[in-house]
mmCIF file of N, CA and C in Angstrom:
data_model
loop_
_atom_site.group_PDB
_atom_site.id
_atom_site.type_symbol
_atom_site.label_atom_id
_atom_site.label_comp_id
_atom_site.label_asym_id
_atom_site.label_seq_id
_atom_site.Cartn_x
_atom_site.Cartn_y
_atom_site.Cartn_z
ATOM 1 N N UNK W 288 84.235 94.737 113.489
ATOM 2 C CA UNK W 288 83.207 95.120 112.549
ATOM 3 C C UNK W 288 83.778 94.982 111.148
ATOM 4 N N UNK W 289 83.086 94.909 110.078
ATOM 5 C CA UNK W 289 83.565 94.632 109.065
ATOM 6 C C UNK W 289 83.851 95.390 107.908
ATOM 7 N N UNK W 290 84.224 95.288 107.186
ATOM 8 C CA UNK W 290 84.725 96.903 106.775
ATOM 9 C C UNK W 290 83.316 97.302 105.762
ATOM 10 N N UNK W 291 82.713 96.218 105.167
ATOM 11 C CA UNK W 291 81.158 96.446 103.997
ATOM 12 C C UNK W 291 80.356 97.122 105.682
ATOM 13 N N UNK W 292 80.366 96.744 106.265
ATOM 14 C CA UNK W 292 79.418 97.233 107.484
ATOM 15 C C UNK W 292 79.819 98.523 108.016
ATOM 16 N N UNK W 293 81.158 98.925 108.266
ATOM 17 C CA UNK W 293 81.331 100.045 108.867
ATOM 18 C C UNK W 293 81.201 100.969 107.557
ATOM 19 N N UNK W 294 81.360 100.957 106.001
ATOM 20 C CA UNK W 294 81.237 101.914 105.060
ATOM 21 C C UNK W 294 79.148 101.388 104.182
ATOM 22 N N UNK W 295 78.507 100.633 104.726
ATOM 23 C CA UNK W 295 77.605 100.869 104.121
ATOM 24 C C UNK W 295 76.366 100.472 105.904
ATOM 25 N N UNK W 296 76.962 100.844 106.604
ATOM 26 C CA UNK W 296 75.981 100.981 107.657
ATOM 27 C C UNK W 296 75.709 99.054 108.044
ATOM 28 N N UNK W 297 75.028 99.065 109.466
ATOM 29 C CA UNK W 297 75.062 97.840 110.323
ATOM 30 C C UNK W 297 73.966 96.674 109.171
ATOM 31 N N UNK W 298 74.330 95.745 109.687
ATOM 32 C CA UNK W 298 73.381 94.824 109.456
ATOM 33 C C UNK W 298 72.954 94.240 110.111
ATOM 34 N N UNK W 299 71.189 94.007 110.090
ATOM 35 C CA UNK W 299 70.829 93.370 111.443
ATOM 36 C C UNK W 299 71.233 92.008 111.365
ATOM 37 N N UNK W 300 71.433 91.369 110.560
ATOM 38 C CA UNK W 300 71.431 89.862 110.972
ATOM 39 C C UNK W 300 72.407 89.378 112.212
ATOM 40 N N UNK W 301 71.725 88.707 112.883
ATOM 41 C CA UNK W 301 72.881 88.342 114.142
ATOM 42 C C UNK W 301 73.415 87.740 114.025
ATOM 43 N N UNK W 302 72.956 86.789 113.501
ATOM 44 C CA UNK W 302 74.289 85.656 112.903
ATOM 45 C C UNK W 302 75.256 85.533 112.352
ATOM 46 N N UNK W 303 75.258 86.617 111.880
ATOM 47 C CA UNK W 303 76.476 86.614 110.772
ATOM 48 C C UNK W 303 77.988 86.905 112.006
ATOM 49 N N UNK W 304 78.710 86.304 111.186
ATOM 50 C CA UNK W 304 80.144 86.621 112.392
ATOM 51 C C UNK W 304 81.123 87.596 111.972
ATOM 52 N N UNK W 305 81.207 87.720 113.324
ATOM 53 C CA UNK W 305 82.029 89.186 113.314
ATOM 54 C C UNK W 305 83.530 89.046 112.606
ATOM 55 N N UNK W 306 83.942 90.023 112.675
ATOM 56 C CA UNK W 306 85.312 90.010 111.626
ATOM 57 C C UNK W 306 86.137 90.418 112.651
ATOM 58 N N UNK W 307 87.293 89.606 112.423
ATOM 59 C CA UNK W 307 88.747 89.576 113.662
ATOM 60 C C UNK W 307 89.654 90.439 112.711
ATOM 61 N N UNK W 308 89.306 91.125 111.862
ATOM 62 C CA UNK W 308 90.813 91.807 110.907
ATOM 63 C C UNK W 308 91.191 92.519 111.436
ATOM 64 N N UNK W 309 92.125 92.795 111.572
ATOM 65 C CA UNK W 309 92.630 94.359 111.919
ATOM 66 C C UNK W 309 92.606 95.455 111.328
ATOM 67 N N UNK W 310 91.964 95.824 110.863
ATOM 68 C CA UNK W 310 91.616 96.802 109.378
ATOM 69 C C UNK W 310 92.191 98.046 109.781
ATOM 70 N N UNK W 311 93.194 98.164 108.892
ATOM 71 C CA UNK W 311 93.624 99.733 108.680
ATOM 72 C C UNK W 311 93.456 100.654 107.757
ATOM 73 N N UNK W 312 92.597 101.733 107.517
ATOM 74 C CA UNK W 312 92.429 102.663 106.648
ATOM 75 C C UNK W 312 93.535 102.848 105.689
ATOM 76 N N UNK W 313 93.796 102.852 105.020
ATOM 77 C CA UNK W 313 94.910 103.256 104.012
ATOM 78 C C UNK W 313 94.744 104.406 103.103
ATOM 79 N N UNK W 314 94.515 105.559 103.813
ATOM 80 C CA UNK W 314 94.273 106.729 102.983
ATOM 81 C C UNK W 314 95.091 107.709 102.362
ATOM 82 N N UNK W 315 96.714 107.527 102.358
ATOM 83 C CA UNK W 315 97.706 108.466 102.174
ATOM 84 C C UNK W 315 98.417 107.830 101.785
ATOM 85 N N UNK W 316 99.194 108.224 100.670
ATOM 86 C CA UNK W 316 100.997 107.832 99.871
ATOM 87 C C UNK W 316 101.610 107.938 101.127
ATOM 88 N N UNK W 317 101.695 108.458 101.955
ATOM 89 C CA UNK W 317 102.736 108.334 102.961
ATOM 90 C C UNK W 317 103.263 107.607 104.121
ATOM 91 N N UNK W 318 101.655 106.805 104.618
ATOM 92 C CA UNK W 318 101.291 105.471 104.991
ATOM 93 C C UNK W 318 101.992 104.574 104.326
ATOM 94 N N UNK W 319 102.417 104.195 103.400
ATOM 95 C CA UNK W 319 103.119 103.221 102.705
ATOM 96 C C UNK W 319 104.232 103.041 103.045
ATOM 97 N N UNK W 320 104.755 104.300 102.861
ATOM 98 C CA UNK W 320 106.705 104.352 103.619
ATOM 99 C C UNK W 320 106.363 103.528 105.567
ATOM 100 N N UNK W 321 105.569 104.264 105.909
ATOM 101 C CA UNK W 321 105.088 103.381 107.494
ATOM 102 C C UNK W 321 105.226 101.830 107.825
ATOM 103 N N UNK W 322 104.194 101.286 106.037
ATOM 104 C CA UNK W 322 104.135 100.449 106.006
ATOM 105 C C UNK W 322 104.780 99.379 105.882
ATOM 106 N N UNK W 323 105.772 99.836 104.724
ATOM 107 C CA UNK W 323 106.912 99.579 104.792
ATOM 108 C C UNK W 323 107.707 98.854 105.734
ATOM 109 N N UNK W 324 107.896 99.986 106.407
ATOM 110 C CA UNK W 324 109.398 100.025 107.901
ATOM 111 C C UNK W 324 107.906 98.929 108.816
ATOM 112 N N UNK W 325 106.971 98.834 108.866
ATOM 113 C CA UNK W 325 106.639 98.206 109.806
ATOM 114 C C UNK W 325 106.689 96.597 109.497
ATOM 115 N N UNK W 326 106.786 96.640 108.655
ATOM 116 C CA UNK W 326 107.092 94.773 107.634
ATOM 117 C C UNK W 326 108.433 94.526 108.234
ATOM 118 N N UNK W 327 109.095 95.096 108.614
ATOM 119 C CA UNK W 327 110.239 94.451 108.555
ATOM 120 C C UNK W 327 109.972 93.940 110.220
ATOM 121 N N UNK W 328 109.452 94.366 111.152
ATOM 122 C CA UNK W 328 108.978 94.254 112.553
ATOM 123 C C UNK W 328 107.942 93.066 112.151
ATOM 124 N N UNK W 329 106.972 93.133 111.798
ATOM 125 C CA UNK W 329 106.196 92.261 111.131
ATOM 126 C C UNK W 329 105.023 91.844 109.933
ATOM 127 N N UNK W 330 104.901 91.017 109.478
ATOM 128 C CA UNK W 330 104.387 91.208 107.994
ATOM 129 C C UNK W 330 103.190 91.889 107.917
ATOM 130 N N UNK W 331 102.459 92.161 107.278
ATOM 131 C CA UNK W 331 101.588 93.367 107.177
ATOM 132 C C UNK W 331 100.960 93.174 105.952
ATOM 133 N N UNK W 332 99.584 92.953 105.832
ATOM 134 C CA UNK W 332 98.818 92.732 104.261
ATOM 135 C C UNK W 332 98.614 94.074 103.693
ATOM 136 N N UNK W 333 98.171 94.768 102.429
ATOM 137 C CA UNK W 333 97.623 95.761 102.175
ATOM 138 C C UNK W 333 96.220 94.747 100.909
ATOM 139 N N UNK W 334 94.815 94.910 101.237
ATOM 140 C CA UNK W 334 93.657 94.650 100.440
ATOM 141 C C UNK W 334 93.015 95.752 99.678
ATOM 142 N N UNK W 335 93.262 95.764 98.495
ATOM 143 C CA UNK W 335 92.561 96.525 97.764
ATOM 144 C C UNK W 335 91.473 96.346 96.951
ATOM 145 N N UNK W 336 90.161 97.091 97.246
ATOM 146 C CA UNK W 336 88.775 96.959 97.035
ATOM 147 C C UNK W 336 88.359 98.027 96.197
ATOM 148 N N UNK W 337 87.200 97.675 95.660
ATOM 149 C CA UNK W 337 86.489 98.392 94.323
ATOM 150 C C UNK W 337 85.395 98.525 95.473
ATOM 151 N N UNK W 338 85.060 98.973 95.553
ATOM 152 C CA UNK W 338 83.668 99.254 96.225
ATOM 153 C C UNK W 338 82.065 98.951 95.293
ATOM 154 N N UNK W 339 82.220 99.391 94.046
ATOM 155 C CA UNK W 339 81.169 98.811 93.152
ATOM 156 C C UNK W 339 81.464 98.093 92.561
ATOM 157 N N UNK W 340 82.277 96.726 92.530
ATOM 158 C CA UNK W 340 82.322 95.704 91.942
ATOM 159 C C UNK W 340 82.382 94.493 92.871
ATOM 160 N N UNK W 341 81.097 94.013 92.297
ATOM 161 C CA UNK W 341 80.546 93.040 93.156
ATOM 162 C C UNK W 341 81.456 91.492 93.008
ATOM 163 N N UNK W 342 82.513 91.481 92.190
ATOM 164 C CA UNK W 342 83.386 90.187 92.569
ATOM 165 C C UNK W 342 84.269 90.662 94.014
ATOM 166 N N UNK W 343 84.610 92.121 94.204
ATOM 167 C CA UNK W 343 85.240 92.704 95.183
ATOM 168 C C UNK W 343 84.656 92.444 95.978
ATOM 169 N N UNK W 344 83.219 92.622 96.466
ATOM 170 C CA UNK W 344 82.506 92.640 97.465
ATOM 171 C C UNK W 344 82.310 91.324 98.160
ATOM 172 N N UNK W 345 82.403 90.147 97.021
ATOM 173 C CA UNK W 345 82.012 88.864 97.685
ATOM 174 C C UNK W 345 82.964 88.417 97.901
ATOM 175 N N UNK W 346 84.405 88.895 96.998
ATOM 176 C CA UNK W 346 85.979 88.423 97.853
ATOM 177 C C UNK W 346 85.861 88.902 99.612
ATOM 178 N N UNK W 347 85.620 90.243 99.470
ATOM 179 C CA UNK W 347 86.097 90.720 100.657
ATOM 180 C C UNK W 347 85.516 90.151 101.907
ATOM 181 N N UNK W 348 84.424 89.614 101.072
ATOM 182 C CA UNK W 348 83.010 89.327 102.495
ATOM 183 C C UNK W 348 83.831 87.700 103.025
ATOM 184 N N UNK W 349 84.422 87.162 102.084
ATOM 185 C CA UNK W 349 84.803 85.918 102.051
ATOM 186 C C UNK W 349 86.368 86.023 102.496
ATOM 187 N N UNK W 350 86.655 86.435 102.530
ATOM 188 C CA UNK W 350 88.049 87.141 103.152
ATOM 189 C C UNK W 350 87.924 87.184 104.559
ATOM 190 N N UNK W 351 86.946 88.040 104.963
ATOM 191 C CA UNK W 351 86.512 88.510 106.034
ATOM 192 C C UNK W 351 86.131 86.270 107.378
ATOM 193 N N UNK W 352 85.117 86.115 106.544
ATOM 194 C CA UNK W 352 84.367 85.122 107.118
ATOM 195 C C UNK W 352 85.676 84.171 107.508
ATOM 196 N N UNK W 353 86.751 83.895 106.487
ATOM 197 C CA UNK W 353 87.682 83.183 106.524
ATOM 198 C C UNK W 353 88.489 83.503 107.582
ATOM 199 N N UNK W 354 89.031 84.694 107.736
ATOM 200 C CA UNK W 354 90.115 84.870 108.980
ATOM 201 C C UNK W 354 89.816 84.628 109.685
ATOM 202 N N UNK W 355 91.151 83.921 110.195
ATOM 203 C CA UNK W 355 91.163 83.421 111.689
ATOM 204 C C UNK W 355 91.210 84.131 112.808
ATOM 205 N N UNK W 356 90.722 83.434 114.225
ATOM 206 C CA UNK W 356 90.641 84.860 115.759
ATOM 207 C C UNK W 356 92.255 84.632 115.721
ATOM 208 N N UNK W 357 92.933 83.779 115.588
ATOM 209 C CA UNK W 357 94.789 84.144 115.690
ATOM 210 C C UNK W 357 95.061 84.729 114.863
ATOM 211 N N UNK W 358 94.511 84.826 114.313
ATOM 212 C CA UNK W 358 94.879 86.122 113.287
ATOM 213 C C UNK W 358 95.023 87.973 113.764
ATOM 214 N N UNK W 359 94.203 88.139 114.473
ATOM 215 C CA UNK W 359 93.259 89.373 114.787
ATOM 216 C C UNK W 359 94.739 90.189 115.295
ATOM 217 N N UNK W 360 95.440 89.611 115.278
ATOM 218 C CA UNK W 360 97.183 91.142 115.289
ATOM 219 C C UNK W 360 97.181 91.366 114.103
ATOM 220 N N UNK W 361 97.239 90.780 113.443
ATOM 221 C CA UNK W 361 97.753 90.817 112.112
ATOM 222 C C UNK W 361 97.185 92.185 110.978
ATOM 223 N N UNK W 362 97.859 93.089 110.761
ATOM 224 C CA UNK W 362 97.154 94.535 110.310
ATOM 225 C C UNK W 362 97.155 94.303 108.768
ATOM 226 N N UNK W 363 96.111 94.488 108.644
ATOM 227 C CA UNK W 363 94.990 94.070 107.152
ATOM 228 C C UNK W 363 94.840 96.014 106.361
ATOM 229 N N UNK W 364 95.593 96.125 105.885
ATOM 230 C CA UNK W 364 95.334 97.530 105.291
ATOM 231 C C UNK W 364 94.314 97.593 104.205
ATOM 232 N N UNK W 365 93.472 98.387 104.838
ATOM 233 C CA UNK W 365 92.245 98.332 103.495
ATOM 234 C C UNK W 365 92.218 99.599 103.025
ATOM 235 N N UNK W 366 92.829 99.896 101.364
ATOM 236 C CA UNK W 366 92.716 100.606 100.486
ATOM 237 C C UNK W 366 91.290 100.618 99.333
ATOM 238 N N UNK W 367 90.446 101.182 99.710
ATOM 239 C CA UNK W 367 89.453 102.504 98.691
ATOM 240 C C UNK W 367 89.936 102.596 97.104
ATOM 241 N N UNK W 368 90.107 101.622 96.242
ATOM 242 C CA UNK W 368 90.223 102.311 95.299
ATOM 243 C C UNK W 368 89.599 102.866 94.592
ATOM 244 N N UNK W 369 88.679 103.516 94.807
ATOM 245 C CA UNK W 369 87.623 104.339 93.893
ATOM 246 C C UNK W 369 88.105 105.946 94.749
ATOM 247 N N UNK W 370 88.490 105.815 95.663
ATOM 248 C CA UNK W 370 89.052 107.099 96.404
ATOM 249 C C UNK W 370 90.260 107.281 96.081
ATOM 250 N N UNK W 371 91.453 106.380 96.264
ATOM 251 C CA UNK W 371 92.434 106.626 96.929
ATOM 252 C C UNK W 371 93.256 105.576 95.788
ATOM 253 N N UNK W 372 92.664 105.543 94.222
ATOM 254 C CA UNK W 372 93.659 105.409 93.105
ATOM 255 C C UNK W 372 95.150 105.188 93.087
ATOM 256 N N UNK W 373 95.318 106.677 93.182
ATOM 257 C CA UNK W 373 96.773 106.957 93.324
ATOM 258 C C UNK W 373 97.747 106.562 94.445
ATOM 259 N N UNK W 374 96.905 106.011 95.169
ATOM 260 C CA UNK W 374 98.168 104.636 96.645
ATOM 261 C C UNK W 374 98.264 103.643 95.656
ATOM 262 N N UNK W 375 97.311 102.951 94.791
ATOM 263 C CA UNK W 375 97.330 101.681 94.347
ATOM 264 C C UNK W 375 98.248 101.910 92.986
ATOM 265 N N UNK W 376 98.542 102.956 92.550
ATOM 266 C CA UNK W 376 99.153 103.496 91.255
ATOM 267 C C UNK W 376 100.787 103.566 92.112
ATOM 268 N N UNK W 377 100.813 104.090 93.396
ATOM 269 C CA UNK W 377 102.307 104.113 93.687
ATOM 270 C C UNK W 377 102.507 102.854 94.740
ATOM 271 N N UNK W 378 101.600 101.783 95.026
ATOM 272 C CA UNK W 378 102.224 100.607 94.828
ATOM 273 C C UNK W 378 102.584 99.412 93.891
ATOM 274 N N UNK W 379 101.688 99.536 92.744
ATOM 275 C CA UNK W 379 102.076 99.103 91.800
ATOM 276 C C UNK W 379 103.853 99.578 91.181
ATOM 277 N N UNK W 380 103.903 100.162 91.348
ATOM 278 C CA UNK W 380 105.375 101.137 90.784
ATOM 279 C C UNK W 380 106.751 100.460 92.024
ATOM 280 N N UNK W 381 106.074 101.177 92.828
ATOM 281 C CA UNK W 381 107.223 100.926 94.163
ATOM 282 C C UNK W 381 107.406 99.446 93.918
ATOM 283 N N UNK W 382 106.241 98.486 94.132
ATOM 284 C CA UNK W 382 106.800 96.955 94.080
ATOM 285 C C UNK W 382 106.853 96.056 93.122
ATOM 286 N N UNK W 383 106.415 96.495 91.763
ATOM 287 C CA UNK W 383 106.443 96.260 90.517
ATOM 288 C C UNK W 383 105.425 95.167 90.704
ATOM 289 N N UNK W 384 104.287 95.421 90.897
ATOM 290 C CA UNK W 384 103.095 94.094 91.105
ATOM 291 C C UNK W 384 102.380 94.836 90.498
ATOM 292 N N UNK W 385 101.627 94.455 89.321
ATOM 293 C CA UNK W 385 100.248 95.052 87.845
ATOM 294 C C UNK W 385 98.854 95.187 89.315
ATOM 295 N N UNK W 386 98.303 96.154 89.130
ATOM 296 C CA UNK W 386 96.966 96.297 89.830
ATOM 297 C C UNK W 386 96.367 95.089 89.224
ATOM 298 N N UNK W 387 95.697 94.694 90.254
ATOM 299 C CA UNK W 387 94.147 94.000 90.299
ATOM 300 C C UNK W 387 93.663 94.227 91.339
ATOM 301 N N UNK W 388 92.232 94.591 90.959
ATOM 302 C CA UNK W 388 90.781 94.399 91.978
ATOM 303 C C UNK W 388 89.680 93.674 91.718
ATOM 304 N N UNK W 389 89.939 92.677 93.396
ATOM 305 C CA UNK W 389 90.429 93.257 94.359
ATOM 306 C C UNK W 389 91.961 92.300 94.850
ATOM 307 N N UNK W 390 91.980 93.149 95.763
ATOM 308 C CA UNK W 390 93.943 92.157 95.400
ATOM 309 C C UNK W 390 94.325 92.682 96.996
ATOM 310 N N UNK W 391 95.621 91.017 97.120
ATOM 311 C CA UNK W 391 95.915 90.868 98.683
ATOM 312 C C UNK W 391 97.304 90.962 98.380
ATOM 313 N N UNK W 392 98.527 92.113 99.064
ATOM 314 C CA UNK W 392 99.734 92.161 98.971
ATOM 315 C C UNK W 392 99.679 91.890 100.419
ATOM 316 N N UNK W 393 101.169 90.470 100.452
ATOM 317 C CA UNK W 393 101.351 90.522 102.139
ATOM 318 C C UNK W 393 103.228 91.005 101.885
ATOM 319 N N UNK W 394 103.273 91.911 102.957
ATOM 320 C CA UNK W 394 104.765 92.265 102.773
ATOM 321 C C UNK W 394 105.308 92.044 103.954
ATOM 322 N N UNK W 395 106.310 91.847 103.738
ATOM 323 C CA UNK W 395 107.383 90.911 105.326
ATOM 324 C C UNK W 395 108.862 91.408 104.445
ATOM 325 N N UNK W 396 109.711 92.367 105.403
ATOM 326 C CA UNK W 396 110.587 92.668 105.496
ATOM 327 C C UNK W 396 111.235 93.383 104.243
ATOM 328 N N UNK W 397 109.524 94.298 104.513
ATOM 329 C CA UNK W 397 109.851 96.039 103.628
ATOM 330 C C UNK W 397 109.523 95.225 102.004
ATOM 331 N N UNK W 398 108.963 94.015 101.425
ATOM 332 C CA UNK W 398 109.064 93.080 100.133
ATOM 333 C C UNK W 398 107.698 92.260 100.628
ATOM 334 N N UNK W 399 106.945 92.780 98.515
ATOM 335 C CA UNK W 399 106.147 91.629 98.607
ATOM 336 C C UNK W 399 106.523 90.199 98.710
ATOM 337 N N UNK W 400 105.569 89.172 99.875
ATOM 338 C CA UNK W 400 105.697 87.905 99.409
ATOM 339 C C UNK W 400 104.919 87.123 99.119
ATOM 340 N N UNK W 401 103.326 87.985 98.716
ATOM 341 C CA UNK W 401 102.617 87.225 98.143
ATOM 342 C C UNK W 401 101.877 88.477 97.531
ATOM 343 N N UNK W 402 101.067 87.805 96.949
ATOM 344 C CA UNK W 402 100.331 88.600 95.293
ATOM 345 C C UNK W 402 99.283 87.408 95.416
ATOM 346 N N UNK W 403 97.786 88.057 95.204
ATOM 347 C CA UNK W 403 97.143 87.223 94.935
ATOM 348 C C UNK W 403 95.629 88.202 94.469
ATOM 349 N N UNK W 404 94.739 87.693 93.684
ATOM 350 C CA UNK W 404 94.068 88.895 93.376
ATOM 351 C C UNK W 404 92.613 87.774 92.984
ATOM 352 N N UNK W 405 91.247 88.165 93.134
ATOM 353 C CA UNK W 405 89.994 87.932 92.633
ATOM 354 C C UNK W 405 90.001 86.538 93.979
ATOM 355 N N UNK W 406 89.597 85.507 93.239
ATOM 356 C CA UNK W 406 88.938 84.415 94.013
ATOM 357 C C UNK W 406 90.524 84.013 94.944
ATOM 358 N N UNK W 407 91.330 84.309 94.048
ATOM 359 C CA UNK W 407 93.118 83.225 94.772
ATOM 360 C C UNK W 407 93.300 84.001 96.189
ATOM 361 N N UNK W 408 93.060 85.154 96.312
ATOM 362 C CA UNK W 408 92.907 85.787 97.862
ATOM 363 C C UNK W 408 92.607 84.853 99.418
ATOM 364 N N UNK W 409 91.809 84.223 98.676
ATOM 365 C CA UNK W 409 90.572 83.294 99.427
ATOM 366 C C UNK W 409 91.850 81.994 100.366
ATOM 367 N N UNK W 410 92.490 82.120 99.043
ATOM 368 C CA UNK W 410 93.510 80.598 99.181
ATOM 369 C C UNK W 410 94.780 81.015 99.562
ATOM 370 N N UNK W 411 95.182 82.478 100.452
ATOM 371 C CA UNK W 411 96.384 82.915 100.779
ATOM 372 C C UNK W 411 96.069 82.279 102.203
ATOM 373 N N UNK W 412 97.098 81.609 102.988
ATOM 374 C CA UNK W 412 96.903 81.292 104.398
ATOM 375 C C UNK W 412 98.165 82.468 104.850
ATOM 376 N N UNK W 413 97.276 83.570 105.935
ATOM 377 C CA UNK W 413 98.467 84.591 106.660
ATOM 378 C C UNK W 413 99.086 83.903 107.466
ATOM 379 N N UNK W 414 98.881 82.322 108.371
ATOM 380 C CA UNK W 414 99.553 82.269 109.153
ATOM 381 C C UNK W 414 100.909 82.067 108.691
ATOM 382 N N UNK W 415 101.482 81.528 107.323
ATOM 383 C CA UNK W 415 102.050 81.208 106.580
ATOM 384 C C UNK W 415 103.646 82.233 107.250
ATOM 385 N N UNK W 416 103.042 83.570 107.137
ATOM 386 C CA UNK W 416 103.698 84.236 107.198
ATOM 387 C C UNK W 416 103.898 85.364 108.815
#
């Protein structure tokens, strides 16, 4: 399910295709240290979304449509920033990467190795990593 669908309710259209992400809530500073130690096992994105900003919304939707079904291990952390600010304030710090929303950190072995933010998201390939 997709994450605009599970926070603003179903949509009937049938056609539309389902989303293979692995979406993880990202609601706590303390999740991060997790997140962390789990990069080094394997890489791990964190996506951060505006919820009322509609370049966010059509990244994410396009984000979404794009991933691949080999993809679907791959844990996609989706951070709230209209909630949950202050994760995106102590990853900016911890990895010295400037906020943007909406914005794709992929980390592999506890270190960002990619940064990409607005439309360039679109053009990160995870298998890469």
């Amino acid at each position: 399910m997709s994450v605009l669908k599970s926070l603003f309710g179903k949509n009937n259209n049938a056609s539309e295709k389902a989303s293979h992400i692995n979406w993880v809530p990202l609601t706590d500073i303390a999740q991060l240290k997790e997140i962390e130690l789990q990069s080094n096992d394997e890489p791990v994105a964190i996506f951060k979304h505006s919820t009322r900003c509609g370049i966010s919304t059509t990244v994410i939707r396009k984000f979404e449509k794009k991933f691949d079904k080999e993809l679907e291990n791959f844990k996609v952390y989706y951070l709230d920033l209209l909630n949950y600010r202050d994760i995106s304030n102590e990853i900016s710090s911890v990895y010295q990467i400037r906020h943007e929303s909406p914005q794709l950190i992929v980390l592999k072995g506890g270190k960002p190795v990619a940064n990409a933010s607005h439309g360039d998201i679109i053009g990160v390939d995870l298998k890469t990593f």
